[in-house]
Coordinates of N, CA and C in Angstrom, one line a residue:
X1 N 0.8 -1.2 0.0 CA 0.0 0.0 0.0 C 0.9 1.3 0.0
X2 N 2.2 1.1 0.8 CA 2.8 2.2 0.6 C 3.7 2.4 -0.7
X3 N 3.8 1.6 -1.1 CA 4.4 1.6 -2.4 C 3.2 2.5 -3.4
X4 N 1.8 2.1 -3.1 CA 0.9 3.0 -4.1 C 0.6 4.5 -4.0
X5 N 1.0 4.4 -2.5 CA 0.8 5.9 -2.1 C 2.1 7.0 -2.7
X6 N 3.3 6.2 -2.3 CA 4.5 6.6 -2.4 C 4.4 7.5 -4.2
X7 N 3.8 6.4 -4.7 CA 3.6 7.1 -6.6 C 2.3 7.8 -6.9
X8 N 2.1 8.2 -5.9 CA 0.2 9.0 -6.4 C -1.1 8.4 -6.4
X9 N -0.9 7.2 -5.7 CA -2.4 6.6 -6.1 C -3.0 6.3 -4.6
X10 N -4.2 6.5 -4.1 CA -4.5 6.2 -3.0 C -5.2 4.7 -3.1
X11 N -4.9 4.0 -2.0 CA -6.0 2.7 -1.9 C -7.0 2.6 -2.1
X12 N -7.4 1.8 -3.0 CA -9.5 1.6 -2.5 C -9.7 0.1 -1.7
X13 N -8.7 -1.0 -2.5 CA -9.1 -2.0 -1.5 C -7.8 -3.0 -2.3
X14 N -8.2 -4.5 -1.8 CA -6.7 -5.5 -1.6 C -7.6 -6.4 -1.4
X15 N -7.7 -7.4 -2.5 CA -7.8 -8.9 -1.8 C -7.1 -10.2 -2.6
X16 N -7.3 -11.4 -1.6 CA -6.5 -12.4 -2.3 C -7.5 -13.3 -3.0
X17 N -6.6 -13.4 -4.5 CA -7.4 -14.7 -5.6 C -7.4 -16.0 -4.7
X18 N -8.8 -16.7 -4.9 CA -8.3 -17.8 -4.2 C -7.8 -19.4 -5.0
X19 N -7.6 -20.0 -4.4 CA -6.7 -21.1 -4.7 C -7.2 -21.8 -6.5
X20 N -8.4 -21.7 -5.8 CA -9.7 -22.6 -6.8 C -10.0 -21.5 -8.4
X21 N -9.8 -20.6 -8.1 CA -9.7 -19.4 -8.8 C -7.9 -19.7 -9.8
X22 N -7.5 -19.7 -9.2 CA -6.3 -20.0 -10.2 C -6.3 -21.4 -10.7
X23 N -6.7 -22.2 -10.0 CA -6.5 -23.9 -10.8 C -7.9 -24.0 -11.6
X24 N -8.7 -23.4 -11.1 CA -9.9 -24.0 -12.0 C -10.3 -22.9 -13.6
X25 N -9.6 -21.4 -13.2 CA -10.3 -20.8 -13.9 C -9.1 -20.4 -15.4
X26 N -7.8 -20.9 -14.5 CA -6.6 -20.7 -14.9 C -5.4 -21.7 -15.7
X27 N -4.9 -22.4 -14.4 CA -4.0 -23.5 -14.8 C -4.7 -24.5 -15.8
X28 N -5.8 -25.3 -15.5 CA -6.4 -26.1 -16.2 C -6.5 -26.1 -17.4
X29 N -7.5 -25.1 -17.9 CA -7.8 -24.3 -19.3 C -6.3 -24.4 -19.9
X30 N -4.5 -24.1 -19.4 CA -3.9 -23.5 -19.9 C -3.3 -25.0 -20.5
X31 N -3.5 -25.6 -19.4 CA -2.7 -27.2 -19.6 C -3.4 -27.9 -20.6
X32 N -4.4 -28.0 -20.4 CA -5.7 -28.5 -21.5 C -5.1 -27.7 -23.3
X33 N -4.8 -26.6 -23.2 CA -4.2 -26.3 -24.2 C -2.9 -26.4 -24.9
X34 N -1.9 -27.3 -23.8 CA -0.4 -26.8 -24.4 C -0.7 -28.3 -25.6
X35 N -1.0 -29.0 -25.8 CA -0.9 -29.6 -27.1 C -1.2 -28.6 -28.2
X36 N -1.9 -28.0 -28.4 CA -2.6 -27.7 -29.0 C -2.0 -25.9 -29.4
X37 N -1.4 -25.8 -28.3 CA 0.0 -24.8 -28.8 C 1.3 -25.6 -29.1
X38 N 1.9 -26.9 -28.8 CA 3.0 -27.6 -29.4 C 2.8 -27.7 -30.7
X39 N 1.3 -28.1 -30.8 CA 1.0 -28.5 -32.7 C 1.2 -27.2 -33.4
X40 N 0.3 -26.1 -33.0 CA 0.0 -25.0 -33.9 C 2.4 -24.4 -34.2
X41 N 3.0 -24.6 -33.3 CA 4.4 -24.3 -33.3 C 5.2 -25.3 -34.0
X42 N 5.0 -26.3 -34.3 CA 5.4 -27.4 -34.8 C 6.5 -28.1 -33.6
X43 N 5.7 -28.3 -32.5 CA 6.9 -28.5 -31.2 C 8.2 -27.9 -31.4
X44 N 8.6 -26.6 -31.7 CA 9.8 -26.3 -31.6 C 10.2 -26.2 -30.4
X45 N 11.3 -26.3 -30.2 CA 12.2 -26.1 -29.1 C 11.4 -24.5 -28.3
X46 N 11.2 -23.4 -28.6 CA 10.8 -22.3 -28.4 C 9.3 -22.4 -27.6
X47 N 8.1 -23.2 -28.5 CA 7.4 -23.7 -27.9 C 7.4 -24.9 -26.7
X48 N 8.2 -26.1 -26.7 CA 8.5 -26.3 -25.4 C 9.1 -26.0 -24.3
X49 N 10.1 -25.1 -24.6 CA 10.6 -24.3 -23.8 C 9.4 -23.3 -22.9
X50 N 8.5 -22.8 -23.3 CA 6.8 -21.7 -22.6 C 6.4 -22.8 -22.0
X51 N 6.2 -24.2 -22.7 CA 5.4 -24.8 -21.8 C 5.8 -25.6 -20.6
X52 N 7.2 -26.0 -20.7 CA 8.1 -26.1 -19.3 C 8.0 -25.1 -18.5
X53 N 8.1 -24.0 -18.7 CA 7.8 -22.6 -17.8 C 6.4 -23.1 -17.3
X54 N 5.5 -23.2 -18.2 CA 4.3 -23.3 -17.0 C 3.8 -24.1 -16.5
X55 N 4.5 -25.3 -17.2 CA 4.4 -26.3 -15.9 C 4.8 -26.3 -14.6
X56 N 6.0 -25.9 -14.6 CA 7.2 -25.4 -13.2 C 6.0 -24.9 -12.3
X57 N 5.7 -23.6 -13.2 CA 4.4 -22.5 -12.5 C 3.9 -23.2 -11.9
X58 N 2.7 -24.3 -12.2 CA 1.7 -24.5 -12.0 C 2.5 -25.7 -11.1
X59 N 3.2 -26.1 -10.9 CA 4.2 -27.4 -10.1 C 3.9 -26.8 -8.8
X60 N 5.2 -25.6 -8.9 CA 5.3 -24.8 -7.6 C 3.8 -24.3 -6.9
X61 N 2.7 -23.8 -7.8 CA 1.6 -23.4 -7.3 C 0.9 -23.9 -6.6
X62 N 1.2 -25.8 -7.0 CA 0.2 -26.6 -6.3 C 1.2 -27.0 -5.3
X63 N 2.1 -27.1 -5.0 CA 2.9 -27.4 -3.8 C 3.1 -26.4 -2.5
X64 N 3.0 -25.5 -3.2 CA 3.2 -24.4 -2.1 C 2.4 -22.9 -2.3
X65 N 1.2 -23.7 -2.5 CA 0.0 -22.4 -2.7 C -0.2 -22.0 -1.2
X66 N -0.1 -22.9 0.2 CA -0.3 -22.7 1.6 C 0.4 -21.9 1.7
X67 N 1.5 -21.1 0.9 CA 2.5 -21.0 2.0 C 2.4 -19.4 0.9
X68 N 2.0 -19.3 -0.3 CA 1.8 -17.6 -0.8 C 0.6 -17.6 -1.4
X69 N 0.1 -16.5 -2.2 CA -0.9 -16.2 -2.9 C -0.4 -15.0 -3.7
X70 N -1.8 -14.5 -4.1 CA -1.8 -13.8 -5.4 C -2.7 -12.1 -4.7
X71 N -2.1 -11.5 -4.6 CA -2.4 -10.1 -4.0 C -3.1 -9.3 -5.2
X72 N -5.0 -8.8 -4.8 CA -4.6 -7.2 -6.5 C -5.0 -6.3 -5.6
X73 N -4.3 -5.2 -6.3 CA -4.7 -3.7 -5.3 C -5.9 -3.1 -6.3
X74 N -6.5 -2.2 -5.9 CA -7.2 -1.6 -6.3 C -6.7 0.0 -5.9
X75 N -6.8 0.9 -6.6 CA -6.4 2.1 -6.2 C -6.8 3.3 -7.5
X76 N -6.9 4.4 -7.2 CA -7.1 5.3 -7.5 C -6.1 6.3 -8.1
X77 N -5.6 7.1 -9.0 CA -4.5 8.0 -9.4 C -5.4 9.2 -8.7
X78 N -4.2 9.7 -7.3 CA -4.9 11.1 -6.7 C -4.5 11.7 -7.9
X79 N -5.8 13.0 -7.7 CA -6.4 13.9 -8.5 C -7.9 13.7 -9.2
X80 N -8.0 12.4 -9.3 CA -8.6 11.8 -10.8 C -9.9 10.9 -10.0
X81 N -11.0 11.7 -11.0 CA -12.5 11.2 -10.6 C -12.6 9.9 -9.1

């Protein structure tokens, strides 16, 4: 929050995504697709390289979702409506 203030924007509010919100509305959808981005790439090296990345992601997320989360701020630019 003081990071928002520090650059001109005041708070309105802060909450956390929940767990089920990222695997269900997120991860799944993404994984359910990586074929289907390997094909459209011709599996290049470039394209498995993205989708190792979000596997890791989604590795880490489900192992150690207890222990962080996903923060959004909402905030305002002082001055402005």
């Amino acid at each position: 929050m003081a990071s928002l203030e520090h650059r001109g924007y005041t708070p309105l509010g802060y909450f956390v995504l929940p767990r089920h919100c990222w695997l269900e509305a997120y991860y799944r959808p993404l994984q359910q697709h990586f074929p289907t981005f390997l094909r459209a790439h011709e599996n290049s090296a470039a394209a498995r390289a993205i989708v190792q990345d979000y596997r890791q992601e989604i590795d880490l997320y489900e192992r150690y979702s207890p222990y962080f989360g996903y923060g959004f701020y909402i905030a305002r630019k002082n001055g402005e409506g």
